[in-house]
Short mmCIF file of C-alpha atoms in Angstrom, two decimals:
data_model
loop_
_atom_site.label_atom_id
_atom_site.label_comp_id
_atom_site.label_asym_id
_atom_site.label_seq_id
_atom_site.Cartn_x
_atom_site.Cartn_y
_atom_site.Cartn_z
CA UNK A 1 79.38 130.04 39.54
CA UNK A 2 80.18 129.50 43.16
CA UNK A 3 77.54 130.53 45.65
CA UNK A 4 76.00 129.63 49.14
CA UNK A 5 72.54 128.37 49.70
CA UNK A 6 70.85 129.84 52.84
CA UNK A 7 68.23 127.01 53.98
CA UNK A 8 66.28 128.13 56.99
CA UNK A 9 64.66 124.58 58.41
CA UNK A 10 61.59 124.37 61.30
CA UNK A 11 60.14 121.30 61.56
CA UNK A 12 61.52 120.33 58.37
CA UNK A 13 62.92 116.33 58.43
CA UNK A 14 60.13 115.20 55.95
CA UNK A 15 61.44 117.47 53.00
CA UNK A 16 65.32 117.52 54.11
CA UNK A 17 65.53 114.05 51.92
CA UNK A 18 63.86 114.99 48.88
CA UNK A 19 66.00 118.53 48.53
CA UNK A 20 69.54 117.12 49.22
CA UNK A 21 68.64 114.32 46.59
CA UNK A 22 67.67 117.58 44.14
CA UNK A 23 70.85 119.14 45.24
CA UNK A 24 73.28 116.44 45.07
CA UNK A 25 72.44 115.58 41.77
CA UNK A 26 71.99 118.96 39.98
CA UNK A 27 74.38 121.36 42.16
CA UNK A 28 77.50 122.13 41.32
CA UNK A 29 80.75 121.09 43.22
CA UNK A 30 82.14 124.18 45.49
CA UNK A 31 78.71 125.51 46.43
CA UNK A 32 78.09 126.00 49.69
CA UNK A 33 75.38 124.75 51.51
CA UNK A 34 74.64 126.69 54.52
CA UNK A 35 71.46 124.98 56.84
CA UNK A 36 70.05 127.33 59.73
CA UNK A 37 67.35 125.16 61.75
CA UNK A 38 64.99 126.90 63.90
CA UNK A 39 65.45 124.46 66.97
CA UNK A 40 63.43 122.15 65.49
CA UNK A 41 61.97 119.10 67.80
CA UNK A 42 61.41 116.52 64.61
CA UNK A 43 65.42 115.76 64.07
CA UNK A 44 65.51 117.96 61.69
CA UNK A 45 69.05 118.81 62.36
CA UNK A 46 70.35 115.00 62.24
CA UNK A 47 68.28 114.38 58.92
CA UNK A 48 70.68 117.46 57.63
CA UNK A 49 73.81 115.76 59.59
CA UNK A 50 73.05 112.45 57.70
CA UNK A 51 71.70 113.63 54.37
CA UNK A 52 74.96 116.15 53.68
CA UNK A 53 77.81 115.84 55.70
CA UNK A 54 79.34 117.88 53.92
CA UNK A 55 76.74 121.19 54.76
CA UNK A 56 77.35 123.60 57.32
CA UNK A 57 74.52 123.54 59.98
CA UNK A 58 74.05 126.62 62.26
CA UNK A 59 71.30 125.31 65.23
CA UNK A 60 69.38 127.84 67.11
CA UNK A 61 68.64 127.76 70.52
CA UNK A 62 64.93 128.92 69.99
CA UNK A 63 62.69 129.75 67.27
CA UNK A 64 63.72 133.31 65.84
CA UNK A 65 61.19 132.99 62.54
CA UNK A 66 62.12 132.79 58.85
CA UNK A 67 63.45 136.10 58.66
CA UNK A 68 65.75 136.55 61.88
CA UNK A 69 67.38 133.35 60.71
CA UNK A 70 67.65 133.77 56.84
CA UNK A 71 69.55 137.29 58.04
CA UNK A 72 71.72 135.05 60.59
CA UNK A 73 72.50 132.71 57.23
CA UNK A 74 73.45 136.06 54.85
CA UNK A 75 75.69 136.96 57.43
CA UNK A 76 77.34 133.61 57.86
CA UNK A 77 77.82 132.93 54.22
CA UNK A 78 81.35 133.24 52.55
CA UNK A 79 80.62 133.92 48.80
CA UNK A 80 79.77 137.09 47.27
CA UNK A 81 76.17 135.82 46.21
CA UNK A 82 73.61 134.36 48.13
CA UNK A 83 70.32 132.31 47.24
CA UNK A 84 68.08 132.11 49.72
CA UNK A 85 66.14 128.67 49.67
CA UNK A 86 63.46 127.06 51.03
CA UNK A 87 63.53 123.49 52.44
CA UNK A 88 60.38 122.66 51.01
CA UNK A 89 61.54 123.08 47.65
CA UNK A 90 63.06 120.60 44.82
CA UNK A 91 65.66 121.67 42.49
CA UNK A 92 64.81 120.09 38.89
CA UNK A 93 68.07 120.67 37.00
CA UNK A 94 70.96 122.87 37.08
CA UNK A 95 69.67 126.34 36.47
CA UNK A 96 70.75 127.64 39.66
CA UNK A 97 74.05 128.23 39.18
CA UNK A 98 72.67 130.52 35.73
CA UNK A 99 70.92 132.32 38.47
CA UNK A 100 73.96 132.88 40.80
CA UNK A 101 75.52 133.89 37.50
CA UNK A 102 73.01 136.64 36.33
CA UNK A 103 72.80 138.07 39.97
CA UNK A 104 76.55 138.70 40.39
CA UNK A 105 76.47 140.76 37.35
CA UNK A 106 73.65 143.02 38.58
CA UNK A 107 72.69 144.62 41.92
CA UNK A 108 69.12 143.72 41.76
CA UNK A 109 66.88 140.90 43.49
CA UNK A 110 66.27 137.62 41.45
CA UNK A 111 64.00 135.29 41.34
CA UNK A 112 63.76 131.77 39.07
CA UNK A 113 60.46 130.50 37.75
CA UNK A 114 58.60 128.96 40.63
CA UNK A 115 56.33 125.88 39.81
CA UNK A 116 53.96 123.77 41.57
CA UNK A 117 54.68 119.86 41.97
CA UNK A 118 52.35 119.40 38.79
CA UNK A 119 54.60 121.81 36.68
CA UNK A 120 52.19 124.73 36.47
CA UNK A 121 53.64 128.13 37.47
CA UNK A 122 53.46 129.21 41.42
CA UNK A 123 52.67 133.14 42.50
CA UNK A 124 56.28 134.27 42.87
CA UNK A 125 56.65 137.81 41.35
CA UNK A 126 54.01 140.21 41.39
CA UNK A 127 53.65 143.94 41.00
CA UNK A 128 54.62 146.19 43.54
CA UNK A 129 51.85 146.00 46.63
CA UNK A 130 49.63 148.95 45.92
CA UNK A 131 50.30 149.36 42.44
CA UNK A 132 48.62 150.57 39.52
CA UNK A 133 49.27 147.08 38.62
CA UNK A 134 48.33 145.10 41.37
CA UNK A 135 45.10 147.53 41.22
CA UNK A 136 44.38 146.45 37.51
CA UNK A 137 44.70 142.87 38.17
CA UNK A 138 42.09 143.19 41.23
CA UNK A 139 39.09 144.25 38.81
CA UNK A 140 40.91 143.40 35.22
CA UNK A 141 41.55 139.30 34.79
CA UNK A 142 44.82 138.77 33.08
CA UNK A 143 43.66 135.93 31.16
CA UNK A 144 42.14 138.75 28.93
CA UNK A 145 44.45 141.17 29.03
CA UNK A 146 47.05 142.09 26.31
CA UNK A 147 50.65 139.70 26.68
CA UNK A 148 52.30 142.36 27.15
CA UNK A 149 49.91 144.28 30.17
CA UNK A 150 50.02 140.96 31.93
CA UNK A 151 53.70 140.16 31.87
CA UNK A 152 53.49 143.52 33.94
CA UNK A 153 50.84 141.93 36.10
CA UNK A 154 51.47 138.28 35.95
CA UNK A 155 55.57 137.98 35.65
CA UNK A 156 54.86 134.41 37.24
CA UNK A 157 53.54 132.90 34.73
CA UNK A 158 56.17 133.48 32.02
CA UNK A 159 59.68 132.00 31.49
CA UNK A 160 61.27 135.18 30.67
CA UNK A 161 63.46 137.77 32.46
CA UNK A 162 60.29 140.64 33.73
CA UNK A 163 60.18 143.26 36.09
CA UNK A 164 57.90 142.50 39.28
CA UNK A 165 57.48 144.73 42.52
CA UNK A 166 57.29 142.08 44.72
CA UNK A 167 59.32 138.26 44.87
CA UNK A 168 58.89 135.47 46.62
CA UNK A 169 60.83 134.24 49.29
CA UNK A 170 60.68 130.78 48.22
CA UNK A 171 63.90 131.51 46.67
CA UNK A 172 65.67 134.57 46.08
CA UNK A 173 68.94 135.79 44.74
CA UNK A 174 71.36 138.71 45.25
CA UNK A 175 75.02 139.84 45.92
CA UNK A 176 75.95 138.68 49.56
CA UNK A 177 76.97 142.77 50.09
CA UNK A 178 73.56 144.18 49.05
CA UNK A 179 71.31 141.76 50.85
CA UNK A 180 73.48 142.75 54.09
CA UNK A 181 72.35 146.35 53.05
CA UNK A 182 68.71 145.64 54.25
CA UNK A 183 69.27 142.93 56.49
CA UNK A 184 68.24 141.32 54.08
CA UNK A 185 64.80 140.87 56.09
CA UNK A 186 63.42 143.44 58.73
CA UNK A 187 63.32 141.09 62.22
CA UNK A 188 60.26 142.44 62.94
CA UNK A 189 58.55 140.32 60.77
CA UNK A 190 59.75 136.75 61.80
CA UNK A 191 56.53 135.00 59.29
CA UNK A 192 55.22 136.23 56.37
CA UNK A 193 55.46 139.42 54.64
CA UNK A 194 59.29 139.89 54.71
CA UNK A 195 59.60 139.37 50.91
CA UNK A 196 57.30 141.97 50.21
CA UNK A 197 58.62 144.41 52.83
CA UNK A 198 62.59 143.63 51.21
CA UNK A 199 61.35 144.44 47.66
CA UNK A 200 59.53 147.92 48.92
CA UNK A 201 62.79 149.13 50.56
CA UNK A 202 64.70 147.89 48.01
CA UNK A 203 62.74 149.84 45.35
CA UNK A 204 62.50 152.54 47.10
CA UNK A 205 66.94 152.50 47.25
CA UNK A 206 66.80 151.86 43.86
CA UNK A 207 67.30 148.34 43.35
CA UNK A 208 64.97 146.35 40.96
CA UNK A 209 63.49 142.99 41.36
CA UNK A 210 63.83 140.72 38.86
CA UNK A 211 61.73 137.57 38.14
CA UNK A 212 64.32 135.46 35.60
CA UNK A 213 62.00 132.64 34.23
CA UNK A 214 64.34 132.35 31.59
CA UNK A 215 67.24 131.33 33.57
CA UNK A 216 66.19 129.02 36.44
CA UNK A 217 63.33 127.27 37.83
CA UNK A 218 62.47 125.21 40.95
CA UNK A 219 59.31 123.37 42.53
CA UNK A 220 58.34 124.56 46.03
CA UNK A 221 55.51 122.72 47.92
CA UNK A 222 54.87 125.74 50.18
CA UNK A 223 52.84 126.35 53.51
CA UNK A 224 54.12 123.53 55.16
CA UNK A 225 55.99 126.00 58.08
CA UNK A 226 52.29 127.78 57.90
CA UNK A 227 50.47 124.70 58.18
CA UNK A 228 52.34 123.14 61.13
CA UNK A 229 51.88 126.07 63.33
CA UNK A 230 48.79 127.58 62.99
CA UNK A 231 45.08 126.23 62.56
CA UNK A 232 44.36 128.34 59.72
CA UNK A 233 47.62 128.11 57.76
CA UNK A 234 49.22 130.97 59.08
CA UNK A 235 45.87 133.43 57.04
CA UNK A 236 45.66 135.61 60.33
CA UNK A 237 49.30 136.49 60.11
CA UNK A 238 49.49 136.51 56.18
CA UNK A 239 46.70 139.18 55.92
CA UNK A 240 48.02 141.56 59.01
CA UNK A 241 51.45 141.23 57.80
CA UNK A 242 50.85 142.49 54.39
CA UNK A 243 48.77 145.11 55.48
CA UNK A 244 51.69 145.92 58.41
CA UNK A 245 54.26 146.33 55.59
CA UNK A 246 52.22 148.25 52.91
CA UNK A 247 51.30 151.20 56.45
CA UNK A 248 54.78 150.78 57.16
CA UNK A 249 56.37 151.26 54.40
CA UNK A 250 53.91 153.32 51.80
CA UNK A 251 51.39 155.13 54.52
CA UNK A 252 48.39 154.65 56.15
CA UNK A 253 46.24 155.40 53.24
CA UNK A 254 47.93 152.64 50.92
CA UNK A 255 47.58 150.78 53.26
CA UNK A 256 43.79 151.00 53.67
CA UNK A 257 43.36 151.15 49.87
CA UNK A 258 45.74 147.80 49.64
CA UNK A 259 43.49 145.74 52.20
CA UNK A 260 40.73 147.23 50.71
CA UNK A 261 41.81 146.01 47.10
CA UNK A 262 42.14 142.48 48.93
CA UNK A 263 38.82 142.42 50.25
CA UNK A 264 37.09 142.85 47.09
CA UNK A 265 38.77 140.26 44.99
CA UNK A 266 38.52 137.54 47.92
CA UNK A 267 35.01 138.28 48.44
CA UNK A 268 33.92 138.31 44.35
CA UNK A 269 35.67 134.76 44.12
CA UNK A 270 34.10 133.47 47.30
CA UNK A 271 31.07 134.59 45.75
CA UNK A 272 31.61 132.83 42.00
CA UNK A 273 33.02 129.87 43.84
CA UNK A 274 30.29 129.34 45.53
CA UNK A 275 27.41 130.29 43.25
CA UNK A 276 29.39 127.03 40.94
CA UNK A 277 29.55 125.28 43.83
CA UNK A 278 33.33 125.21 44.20
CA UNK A 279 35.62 124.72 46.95
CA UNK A 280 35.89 128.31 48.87
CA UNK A 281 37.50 127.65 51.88
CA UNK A 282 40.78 129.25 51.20
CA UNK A 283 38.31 133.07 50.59
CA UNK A 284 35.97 131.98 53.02
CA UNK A 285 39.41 131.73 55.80
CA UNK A 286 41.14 134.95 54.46
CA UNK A 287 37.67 137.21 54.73
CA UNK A 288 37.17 135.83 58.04
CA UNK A 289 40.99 136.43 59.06
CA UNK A 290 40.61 140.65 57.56
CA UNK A 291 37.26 140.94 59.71
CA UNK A 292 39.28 140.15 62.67
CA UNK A 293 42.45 142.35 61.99
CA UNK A 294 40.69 145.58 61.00
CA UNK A 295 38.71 145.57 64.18
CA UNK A 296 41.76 147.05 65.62
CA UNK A 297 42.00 149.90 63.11
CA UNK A 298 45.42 150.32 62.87
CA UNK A 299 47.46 146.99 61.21
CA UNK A 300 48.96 145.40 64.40
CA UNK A 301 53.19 144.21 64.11
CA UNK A 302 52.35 140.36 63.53
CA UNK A 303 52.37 138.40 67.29
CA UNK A 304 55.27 136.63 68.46
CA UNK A 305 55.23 132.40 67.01
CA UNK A 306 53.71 130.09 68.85
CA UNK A 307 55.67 127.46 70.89
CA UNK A 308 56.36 124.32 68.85
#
């Protein structure tokens, strides 16, 4: 199955060898790889020139954000499906042409099984943000839930084909046509929270998402983007573009109830964590970021990104 790969690259010459390696050796002949680089200042663009000559490479003249440029990438892109991929992720056989495959057929968002580098399972499809589901799974741990309840709540962790209200955009598949309906990605949200924000509009247009564990699989690192330009890996802009998407899109009062939800499962692990004495940095960072963005009462549109 023929398809493009949209890679949107910032900064991103230390993982450019490791994915074309992946690529070369597991992607079929007649794919397209499309490369749209954020006017990166680490040679980014040359690693792409000299690792696959063979790529198309679309260079920006300033840093638009993940979003603004995956939408540039859709709309470049010459086949009728698209997968959206990140830079900082390793393909580990040949399932993503099975993925290409499955999403022609259907007019619904995909997504493969998403693992760490150690081969456990990554969060990559959820429930929908201010769910009965995603409720459940705040004050109900799916380790002791029924299989069944917590393939609704937990379609990451299983290699099968599930329903999920929210994918990651660590790598995402559709028909070129119907992400071109929504954008794919509102530009308004440049980092962080455009996955989630796709998923609600597509929903609520009638289009599913899909996690397919059973077809393909990847490894993303993840955060590096997050981790270059901010101090706090990118938490502050995480936690006020969730809450931005789920007022935006759902209403003020999910959007108070969704934060709210978020606030008491980060601050019942920071306590457990640290009553074992366990790192809890990463609750300790996210409590501290929510303080700071409901002082303004109203979830601000996430700040233009920093300079390089």
């Amino acid at each position: 199955m023929r398809f493009t790969a949209v890679m949107v690259t910032w900064n991103s010459a230390a993982e450019i060898p490791a994915l074309m390696e992946s690529l070369d050796r597991y992607l079929a002949r007649g794919c397209e790889l499309l490369f749209v680089d954020n006017n990166s200042s680490d040679g980014t663009a040359d690693v792409i020139r000299a690792a696959s000559p063979g790529s198309r490479l679309i260079e920006l003249a300033e840093n638009v954000g993940f979003g603004p440029a995956c939408n540039i990438g859709v709309q470049a892109a010459v086949t009728c499906v698209v997968i959206l991929l990140n830079p900082d992720s390793v393909v580990i056989d040949n399932s993503l042409g099975g993925l290409a495959e499955v999403a022609s057929r259907e007019r619904a968002l995909f997504a493969p099984l998403v693992l760490n580098e150690d081969g456990s399972p990554q969060i990559s499809a959820r429930p929908a943000l201010a769910s009965c589901e995603s409720t459940l799974i705040s004050i109900w741990p799916g380790a002791f839930m029924p299989k069944r309840l917590r393939a609704r709540c937990e379609p990451w962790r299983y290699a099968e084909r599930l329903p999920a209200g929210w994918l990651s955009g660590a790598c995402l598949a559709a028909q070129r046509e119907l992400l071109l309906e929504f954008g794919p990605f509102d530009e308004r949200l440049v980092l962080y929270g455009e996955d989630g924000d796709l998923c609600i509009r597509a929903h609520q247009a009638g289009v599913p998402s899909i996690s397919a564990g059973d077809v393909a699989r990847i490894v993303h690192l993840g955060g590096r983007s997050g981790s270059q330009a901010f101090s706090d890996v990118g938490m502050q802009r995480k936690v006020e573009a969730r809450w931005w998407v789920v007022h935006e899109r759902l209403g003020a009062a999910r959007g108070i109830f969704d934060l709210s939800l978020q606030f008491i499962v980060q601050a019942s692990r920071f306590v457990v964590k640290r009553a074992l004495r366990r790192d809890a940095e990463f609750h300790s960072v996210w409590l501290r970021a929510a303080r700071r963005a409901v002082r303004s009462r109203k979830p601000p549109l996430p700040s233009p990104l920093p300079d390089a």
